[in-house]
mmCIF file of C-alpha atoms and ligand atoms in Angstrom:
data_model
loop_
_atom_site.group_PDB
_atom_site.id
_atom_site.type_symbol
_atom_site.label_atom_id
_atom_site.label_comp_id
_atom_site.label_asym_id
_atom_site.label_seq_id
_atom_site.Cartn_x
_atom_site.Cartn_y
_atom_site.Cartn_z
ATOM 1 C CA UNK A 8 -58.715 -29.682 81.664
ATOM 2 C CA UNK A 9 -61.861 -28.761 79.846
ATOM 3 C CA UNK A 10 -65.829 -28.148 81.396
ATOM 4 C CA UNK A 11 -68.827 -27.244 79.507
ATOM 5 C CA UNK A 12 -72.472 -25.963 80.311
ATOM 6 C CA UNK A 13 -74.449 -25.931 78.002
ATOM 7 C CA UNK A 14 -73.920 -22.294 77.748
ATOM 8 C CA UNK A 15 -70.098 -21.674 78.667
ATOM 9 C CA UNK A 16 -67.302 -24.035 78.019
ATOM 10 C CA UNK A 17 -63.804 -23.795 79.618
ATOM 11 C CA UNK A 18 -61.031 -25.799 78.326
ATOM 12 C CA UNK A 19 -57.412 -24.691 79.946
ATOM 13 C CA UNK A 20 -54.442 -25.243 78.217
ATOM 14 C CA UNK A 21 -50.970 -24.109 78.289
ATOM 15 C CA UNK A 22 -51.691 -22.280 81.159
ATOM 16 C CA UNK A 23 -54.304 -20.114 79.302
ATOM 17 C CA UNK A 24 -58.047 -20.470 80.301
ATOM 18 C CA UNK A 25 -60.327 -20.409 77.304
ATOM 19 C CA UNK A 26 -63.773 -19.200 78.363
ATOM 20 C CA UNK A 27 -66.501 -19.229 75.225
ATOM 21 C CA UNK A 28 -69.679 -17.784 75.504
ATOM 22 C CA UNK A 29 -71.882 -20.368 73.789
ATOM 23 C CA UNK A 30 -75.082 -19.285 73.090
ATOM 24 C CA UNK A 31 -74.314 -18.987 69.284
ATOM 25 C CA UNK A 32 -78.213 -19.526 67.662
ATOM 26 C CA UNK A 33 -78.763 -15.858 69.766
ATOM 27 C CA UNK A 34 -75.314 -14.230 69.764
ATOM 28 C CA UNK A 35 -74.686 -15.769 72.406
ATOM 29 C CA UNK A 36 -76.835 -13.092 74.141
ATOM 30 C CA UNK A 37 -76.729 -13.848 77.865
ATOM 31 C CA UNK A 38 -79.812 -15.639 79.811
ATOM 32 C CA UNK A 39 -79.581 -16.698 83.714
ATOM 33 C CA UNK A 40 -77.480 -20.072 82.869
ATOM 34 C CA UNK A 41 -74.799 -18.233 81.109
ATOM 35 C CA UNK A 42 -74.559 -15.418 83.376
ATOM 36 C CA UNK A 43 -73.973 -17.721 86.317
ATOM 37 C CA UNK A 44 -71.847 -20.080 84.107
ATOM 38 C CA UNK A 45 -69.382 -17.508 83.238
ATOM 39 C CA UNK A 46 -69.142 -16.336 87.106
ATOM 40 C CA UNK A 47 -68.201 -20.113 88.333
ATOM 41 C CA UNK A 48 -65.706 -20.413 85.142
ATOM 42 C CA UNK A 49 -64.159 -17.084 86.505
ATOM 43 C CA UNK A 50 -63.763 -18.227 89.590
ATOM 44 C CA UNK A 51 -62.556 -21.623 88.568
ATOM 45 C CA UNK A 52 -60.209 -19.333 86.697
ATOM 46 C CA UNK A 53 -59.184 -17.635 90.311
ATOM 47 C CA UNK A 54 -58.947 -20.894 92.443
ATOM 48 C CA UNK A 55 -56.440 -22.573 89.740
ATOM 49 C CA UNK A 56 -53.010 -22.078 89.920
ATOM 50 C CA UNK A 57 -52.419 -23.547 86.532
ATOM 51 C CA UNK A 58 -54.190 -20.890 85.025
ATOM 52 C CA UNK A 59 -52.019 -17.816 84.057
ATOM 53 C CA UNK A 60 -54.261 -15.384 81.784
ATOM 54 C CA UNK A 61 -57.763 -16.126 80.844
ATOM 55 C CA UNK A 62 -59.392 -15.599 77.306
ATOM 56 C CA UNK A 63 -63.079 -14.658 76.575
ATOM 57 C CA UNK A 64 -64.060 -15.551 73.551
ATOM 58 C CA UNK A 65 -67.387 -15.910 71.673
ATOM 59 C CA UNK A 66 -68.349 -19.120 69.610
ATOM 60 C CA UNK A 67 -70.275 -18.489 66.180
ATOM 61 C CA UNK A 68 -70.535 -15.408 64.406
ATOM 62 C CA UNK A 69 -70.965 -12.944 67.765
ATOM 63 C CA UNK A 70 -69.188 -12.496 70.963
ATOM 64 C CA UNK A 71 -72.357 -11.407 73.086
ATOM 65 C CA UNK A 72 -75.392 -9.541 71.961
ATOM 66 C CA UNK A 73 -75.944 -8.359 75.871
ATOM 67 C CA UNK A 74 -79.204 -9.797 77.826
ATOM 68 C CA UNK A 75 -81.245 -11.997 76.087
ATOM 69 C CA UNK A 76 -84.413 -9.453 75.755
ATOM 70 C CA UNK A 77 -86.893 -12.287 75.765
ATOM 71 C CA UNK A 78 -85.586 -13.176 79.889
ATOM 72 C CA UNK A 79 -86.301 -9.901 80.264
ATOM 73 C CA UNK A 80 -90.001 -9.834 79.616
ATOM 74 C CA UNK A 81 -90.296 -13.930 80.724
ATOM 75 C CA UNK A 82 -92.417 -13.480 84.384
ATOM 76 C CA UNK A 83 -90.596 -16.714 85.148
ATOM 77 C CA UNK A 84 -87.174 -14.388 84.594
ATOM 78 C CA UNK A 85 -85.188 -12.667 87.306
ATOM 79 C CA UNK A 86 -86.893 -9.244 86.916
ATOM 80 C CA UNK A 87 -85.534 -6.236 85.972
ATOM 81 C CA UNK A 88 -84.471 -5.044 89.518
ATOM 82 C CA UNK A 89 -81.958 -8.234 90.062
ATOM 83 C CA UNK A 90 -80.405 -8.886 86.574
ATOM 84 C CA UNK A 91 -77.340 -6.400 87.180
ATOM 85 C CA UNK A 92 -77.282 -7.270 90.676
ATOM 86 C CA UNK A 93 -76.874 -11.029 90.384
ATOM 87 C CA UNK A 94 -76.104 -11.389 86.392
ATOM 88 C CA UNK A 95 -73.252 -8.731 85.469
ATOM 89 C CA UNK A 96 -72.060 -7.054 88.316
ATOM 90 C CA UNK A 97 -70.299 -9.640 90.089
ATOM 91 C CA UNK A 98 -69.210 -11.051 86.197
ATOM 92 C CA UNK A 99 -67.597 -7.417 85.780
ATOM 93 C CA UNK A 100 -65.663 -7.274 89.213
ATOM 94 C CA UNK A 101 -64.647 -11.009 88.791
ATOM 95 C CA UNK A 102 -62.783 -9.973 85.862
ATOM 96 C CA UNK A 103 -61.430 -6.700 87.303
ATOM 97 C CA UNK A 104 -60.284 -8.760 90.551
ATOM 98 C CA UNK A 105 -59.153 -11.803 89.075
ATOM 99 C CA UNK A 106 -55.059 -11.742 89.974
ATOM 100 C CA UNK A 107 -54.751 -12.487 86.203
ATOM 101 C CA UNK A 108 -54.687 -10.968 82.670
ATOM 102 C CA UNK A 109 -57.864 -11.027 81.163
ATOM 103 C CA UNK A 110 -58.062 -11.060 77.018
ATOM 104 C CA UNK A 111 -61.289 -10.227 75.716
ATOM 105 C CA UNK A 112 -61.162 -11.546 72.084
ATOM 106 C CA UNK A 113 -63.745 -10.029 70.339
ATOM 107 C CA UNK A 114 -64.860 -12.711 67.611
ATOM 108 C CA UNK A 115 -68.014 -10.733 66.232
ATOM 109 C CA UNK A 116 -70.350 -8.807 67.113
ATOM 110 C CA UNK A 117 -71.081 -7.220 70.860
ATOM 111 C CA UNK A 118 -73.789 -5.151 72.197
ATOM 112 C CA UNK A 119 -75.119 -4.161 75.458
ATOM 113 C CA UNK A 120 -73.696 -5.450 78.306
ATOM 114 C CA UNK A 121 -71.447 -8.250 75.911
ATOM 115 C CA UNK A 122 -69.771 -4.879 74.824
ATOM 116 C CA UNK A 123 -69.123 -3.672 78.317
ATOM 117 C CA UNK A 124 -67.994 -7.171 79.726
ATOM 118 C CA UNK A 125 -65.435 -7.179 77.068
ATOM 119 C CA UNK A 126 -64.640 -3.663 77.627
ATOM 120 C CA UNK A 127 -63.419 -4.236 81.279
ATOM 121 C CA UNK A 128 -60.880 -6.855 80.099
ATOM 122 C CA UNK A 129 -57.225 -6.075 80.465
ATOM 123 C CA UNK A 130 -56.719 -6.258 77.065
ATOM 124 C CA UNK A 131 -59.427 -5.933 74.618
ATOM 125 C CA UNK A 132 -59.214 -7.622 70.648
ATOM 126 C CA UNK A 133 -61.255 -7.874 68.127
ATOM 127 C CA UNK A 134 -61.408 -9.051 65.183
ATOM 128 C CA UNK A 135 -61.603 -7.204 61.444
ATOM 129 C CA UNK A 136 -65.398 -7.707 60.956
ATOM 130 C CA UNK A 137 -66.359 -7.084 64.874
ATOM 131 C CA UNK A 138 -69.116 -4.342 66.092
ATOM 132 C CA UNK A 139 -69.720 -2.770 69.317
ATOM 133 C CA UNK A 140 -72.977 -0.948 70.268
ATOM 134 C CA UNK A 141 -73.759 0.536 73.525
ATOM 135 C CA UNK A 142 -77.677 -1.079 72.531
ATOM 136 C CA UNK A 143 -79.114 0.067 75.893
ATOM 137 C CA UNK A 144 -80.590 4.094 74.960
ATOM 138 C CA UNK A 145 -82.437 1.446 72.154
ATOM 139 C CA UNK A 146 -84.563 0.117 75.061
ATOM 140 C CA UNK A 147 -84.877 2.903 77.297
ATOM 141 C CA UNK A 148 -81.894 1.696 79.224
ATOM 142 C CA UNK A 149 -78.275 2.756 80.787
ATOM 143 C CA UNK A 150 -75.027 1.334 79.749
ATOM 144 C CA UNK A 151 -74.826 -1.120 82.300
ATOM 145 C CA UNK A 152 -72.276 -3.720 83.014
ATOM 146 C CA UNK A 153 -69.494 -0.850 83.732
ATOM 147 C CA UNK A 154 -70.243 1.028 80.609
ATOM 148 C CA UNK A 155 -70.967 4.309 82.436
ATOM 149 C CA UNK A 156 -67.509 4.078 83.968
ATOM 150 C CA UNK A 157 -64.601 2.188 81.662
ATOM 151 C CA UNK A 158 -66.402 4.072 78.559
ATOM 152 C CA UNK A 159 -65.474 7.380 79.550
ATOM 153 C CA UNK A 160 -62.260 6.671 80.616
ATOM 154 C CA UNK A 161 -61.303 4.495 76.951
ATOM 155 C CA UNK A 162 -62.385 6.958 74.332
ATOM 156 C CA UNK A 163 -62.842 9.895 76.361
ATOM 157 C CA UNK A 164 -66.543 11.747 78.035
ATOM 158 C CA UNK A 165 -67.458 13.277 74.498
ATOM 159 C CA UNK A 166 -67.420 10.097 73.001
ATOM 160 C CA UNK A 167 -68.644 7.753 75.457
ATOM 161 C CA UNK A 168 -71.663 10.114 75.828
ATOM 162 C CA UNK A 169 -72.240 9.684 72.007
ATOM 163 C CA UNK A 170 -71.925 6.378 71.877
ATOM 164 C CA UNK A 171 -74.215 5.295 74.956
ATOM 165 C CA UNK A 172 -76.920 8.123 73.465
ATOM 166 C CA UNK A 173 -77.231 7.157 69.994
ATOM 167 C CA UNK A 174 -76.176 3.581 70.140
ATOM 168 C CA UNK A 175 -74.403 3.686 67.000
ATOM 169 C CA UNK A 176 -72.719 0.138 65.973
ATOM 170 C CA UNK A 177 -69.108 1.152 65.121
ATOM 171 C CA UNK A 178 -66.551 -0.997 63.237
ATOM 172 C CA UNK A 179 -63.298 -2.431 65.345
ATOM 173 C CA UNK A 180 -61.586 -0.500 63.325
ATOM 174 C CA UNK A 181 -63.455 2.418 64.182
ATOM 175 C CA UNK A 182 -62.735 1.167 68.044
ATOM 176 C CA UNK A 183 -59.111 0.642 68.002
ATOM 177 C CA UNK A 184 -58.812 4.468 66.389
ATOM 178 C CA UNK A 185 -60.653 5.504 69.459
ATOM 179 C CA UNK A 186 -58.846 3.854 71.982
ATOM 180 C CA UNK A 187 -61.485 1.509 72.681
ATOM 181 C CA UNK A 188 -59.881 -1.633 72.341
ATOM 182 C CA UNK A 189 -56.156 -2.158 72.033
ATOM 183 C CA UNK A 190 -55.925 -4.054 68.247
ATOM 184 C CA UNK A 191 -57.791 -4.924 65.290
ATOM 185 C CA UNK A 192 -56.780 -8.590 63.751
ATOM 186 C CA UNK A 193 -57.414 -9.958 60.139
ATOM 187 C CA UNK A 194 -60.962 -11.760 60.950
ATOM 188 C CA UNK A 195 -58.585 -15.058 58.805
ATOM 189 C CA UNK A 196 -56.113 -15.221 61.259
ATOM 190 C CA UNK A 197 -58.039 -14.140 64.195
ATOM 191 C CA UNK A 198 -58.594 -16.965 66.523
ATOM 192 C CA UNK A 199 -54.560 -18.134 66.166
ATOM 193 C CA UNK A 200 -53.289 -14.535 66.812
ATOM 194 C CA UNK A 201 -55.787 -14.167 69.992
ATOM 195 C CA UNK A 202 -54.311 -17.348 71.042
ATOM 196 C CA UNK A 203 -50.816 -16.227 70.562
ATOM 197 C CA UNK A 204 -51.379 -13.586 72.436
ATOM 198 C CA UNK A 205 -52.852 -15.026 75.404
ATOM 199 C CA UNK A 206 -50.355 -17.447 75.143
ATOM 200 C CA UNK A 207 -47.623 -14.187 75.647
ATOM 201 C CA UNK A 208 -50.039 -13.374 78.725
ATOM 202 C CA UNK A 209 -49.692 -16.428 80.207
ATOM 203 C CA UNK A 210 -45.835 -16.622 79.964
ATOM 204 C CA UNK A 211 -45.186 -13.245 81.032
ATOM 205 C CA UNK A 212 -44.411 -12.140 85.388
ATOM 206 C CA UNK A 213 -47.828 -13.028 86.461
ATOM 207 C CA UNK A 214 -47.084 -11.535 89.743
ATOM 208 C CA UNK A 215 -46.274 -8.427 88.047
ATOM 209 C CA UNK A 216 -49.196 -8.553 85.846
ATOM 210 C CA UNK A 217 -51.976 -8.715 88.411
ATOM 211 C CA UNK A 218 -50.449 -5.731 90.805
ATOM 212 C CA UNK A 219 -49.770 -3.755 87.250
ATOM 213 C CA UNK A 220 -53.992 -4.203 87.099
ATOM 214 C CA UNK A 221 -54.836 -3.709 90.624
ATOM 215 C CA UNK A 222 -52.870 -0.359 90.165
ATOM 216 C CA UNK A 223 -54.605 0.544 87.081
ATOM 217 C CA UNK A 224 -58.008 0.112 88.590
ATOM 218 C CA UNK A 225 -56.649 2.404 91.793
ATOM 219 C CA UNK A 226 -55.623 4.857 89.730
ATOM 220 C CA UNK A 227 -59.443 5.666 88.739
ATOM 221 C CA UNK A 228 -59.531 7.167 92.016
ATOM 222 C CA UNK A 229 -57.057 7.809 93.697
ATOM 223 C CA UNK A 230 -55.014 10.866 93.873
ATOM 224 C CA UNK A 231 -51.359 11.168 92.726
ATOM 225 C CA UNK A 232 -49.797 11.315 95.882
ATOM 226 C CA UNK A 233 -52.182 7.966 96.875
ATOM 227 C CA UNK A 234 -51.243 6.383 93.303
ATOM 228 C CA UNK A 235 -46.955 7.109 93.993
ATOM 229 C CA UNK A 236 -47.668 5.059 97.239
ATOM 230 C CA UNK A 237 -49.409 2.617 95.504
ATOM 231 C CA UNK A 238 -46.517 1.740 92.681
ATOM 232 C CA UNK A 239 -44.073 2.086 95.628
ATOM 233 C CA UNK A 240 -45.757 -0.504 98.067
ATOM 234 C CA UNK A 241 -46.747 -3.083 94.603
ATOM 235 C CA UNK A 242 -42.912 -2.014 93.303
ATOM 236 C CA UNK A 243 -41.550 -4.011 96.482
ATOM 237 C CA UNK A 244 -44.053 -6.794 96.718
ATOM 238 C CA UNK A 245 -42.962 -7.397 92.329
ATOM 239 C CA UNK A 246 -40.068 -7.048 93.131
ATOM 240 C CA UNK A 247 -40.130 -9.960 96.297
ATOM 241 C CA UNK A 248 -41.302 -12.069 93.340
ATOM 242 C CA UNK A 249 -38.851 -15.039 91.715
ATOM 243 C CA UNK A 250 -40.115 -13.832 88.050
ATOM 244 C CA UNK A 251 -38.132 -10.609 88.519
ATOM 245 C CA UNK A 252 -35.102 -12.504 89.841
ATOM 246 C CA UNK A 253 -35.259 -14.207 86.585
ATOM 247 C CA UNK A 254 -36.010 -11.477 84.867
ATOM 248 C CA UNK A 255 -32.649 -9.521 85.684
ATOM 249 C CA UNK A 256 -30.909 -12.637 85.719
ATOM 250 C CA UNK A 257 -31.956 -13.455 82.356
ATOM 251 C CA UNK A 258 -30.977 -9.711 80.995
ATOM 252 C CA UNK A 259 -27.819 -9.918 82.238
ATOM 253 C CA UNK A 260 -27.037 -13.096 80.681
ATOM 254 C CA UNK A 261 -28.463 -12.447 77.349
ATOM 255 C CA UNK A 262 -30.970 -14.864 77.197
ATOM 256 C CA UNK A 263 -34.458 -15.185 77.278
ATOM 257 C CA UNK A 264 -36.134 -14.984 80.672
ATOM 258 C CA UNK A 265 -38.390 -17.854 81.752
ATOM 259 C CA UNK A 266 -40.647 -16.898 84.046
ATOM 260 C CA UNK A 267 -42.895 -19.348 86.366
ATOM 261 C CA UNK A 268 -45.391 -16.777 87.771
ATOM 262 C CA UNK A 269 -44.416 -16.914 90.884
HETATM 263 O O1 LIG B 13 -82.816 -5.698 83.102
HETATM 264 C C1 LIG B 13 -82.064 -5.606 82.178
HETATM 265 O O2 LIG B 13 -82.272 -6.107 81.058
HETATM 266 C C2 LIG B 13 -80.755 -4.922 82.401
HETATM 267 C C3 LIG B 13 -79.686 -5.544 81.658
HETATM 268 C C4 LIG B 13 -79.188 -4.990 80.547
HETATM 269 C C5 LIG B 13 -78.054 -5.575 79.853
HETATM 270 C C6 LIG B 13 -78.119 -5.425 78.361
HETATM 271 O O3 LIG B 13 -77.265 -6.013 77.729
HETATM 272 S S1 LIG B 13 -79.341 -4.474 77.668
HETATM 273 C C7 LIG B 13 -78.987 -4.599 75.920
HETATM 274 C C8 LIG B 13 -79.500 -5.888 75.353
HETATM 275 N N1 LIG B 13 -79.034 -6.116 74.010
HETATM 276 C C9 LIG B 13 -79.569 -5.505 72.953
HETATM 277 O O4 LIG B 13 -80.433 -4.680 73.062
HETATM 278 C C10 LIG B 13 -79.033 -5.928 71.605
HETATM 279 C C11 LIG B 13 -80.155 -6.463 70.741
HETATM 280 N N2 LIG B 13 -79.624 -6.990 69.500
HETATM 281 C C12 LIG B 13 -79.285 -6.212 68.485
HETATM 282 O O5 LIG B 13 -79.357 -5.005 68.533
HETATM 283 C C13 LIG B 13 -78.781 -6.901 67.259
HETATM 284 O O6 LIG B 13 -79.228 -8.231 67.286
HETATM 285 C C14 LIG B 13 -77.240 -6.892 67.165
HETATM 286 C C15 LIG B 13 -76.744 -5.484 66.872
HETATM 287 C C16 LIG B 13 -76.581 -7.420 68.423
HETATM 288 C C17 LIG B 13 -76.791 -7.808 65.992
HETATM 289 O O7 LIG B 13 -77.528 -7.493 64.840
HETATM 290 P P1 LIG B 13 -77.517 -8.517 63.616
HETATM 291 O O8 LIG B 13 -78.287 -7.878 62.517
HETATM 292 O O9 LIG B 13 -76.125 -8.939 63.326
HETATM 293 O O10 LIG B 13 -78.252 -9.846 64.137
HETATM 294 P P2 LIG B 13 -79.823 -10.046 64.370
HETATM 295 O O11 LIG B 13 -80.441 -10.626 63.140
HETATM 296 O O12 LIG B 13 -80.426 -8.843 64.952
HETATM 297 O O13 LIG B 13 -79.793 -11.189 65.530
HETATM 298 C C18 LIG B 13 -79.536 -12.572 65.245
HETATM 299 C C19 LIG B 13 -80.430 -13.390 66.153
HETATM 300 O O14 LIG B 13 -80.067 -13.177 67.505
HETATM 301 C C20 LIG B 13 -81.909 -12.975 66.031
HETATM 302 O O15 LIG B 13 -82.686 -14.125 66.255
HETATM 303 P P3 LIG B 13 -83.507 -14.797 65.025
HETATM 304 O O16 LIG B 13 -84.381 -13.734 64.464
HETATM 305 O O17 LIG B 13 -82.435 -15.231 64.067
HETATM 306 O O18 LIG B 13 -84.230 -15.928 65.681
HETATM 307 C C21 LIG B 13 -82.067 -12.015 67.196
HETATM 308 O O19 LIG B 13 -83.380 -11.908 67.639
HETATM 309 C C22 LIG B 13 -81.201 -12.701 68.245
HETATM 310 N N3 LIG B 13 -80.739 -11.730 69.226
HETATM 311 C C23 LIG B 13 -79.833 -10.765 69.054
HETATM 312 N N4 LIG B 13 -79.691 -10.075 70.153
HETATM 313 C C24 LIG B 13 -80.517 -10.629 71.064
HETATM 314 C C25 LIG B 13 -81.201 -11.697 70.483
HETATM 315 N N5 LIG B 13 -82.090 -12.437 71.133
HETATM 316 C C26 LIG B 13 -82.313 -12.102 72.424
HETATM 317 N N6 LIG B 13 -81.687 -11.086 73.050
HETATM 318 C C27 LIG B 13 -80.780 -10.343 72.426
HETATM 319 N N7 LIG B 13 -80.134 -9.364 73.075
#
């Protein structure tokens, strides 16, 4: 199954969910139309049970360059006060609440809140000749798009506070020895090795997956005694789940486990 705006397509395949920004001629820097047309291929990516991890991708040389700055200034545009409202808030807690690994496969480079959005993925990729600058301190602005909060918690409040000050563009390499983002790929065999990837995502205990993510984003703030309840209550519901039937079953019998998602 495959859709395309004119701004996002979405093909699914394999169970994985391709989502490419497509905006390429501006980095695929994000107007109204793409904003909205990556928050209906989300969903789509919610609704469909034949979806089992989701990739976001870029297509050209960038993955996003953040808000297009000429929407910004357009007195046709949204206006300042409802861009993160409408545009990127509801994009950034789609991805958080979607039952689902997301991969953010970081083609080139990202800035503003195309750094962020990628940053809230599950599992964050990029390739050898990707960037990532925190743009906003360039424009008199805050990191937006859940930069003030995953930021911090990746590479640590000493860092994060650099970066979103000074807007420095750092290497992926540069990233992935921070903690920002979990692996660096050879830019020539980037887009097959993403795939691969997502591919494992989509074949792995779904079930498991999404209450291993719901945990994770508890854990920002809850306490200990809160988070051992937590992994207690989701420990029984995985548990309920036919993947981890299989999964012992397969163990014990020496052979690779097939799981279904369910
Ligand atoms: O109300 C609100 O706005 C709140 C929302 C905030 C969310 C945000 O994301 S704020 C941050 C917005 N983003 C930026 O400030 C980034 C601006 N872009 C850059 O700093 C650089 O372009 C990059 C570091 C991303 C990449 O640099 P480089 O040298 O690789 O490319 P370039 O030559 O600067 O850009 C290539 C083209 O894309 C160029 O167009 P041209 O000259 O070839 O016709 C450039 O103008 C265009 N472009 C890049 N970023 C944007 C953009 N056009 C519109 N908006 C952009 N953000």
């Amino acid at each position: 199954m495959s859709s395309t705006t004119t701004t996002v397509a979405l093909s699914i395949e394999q169970q994985v969910a391709r989502i490419t920004l497509n905006r390429p001629e501006k980095l695929n820097a994000f107007n109204r139309e793409m904003a909205f047309a990556l928050q209906a291929a989300l969903d789509e990516c919610a609704q469909n049970d034949a979806v089992r991890a989701v990739l976001i991708t870029g297509a050209g040389k960038g993955f996003s360059a953040g808000q297009d700055l000429s929407e910004v200034i357009d007195p046709q545009g949204p206006g300042m006060r409802n861009i993160l409202r409408e545009h990127y808030n509801p994009i950034v807690s789609k991805i958080r609440a979607l039952p689902k690994p997301v991969l953010a496969a970081v083609n080139g480079v990202a800035a503003g809140a195309g750094a962020n959005i990628a940053l809230c993925a599950d599992v964050v990729v990029a390739s050898s000749t990707a960037s990532f600058v925190q743009a906003f301190s360039k424009i008199g602005l805050i990191p937006d798009s859940g930069g003030t909060y995953f930021l911090p918690r990746l590479v640590g409040w000493q860092r994060a506070s650099a970066l979103a000050m000074l807007g420095d563009k750092i290497g992926a390499q540069e990233a992935e020895r921070m903690g920002m983002i979990y692996q660096v790929i050879a830019e020539e065999t980037f887009p097959a090795k993403a795939w691969e990837l997502a591919l494992k995502l989509a074949q792995l205990p779904t079930v498991g997956l999404a209450l291993t993510k719901e945990a994770f984003s508890l854990s920002a703030t809850q306490t200990l005694e809160d988070q051992l309840q937590t992994e207690d209550c989701f420990q029984q519901k995985a548990a309920l789940s036919a993947d981890f039937e299989e999964g012992v079953q397969a163990f014990l019998e020496k052979r690779p486990p097939q799981f279904t998602g369910k």
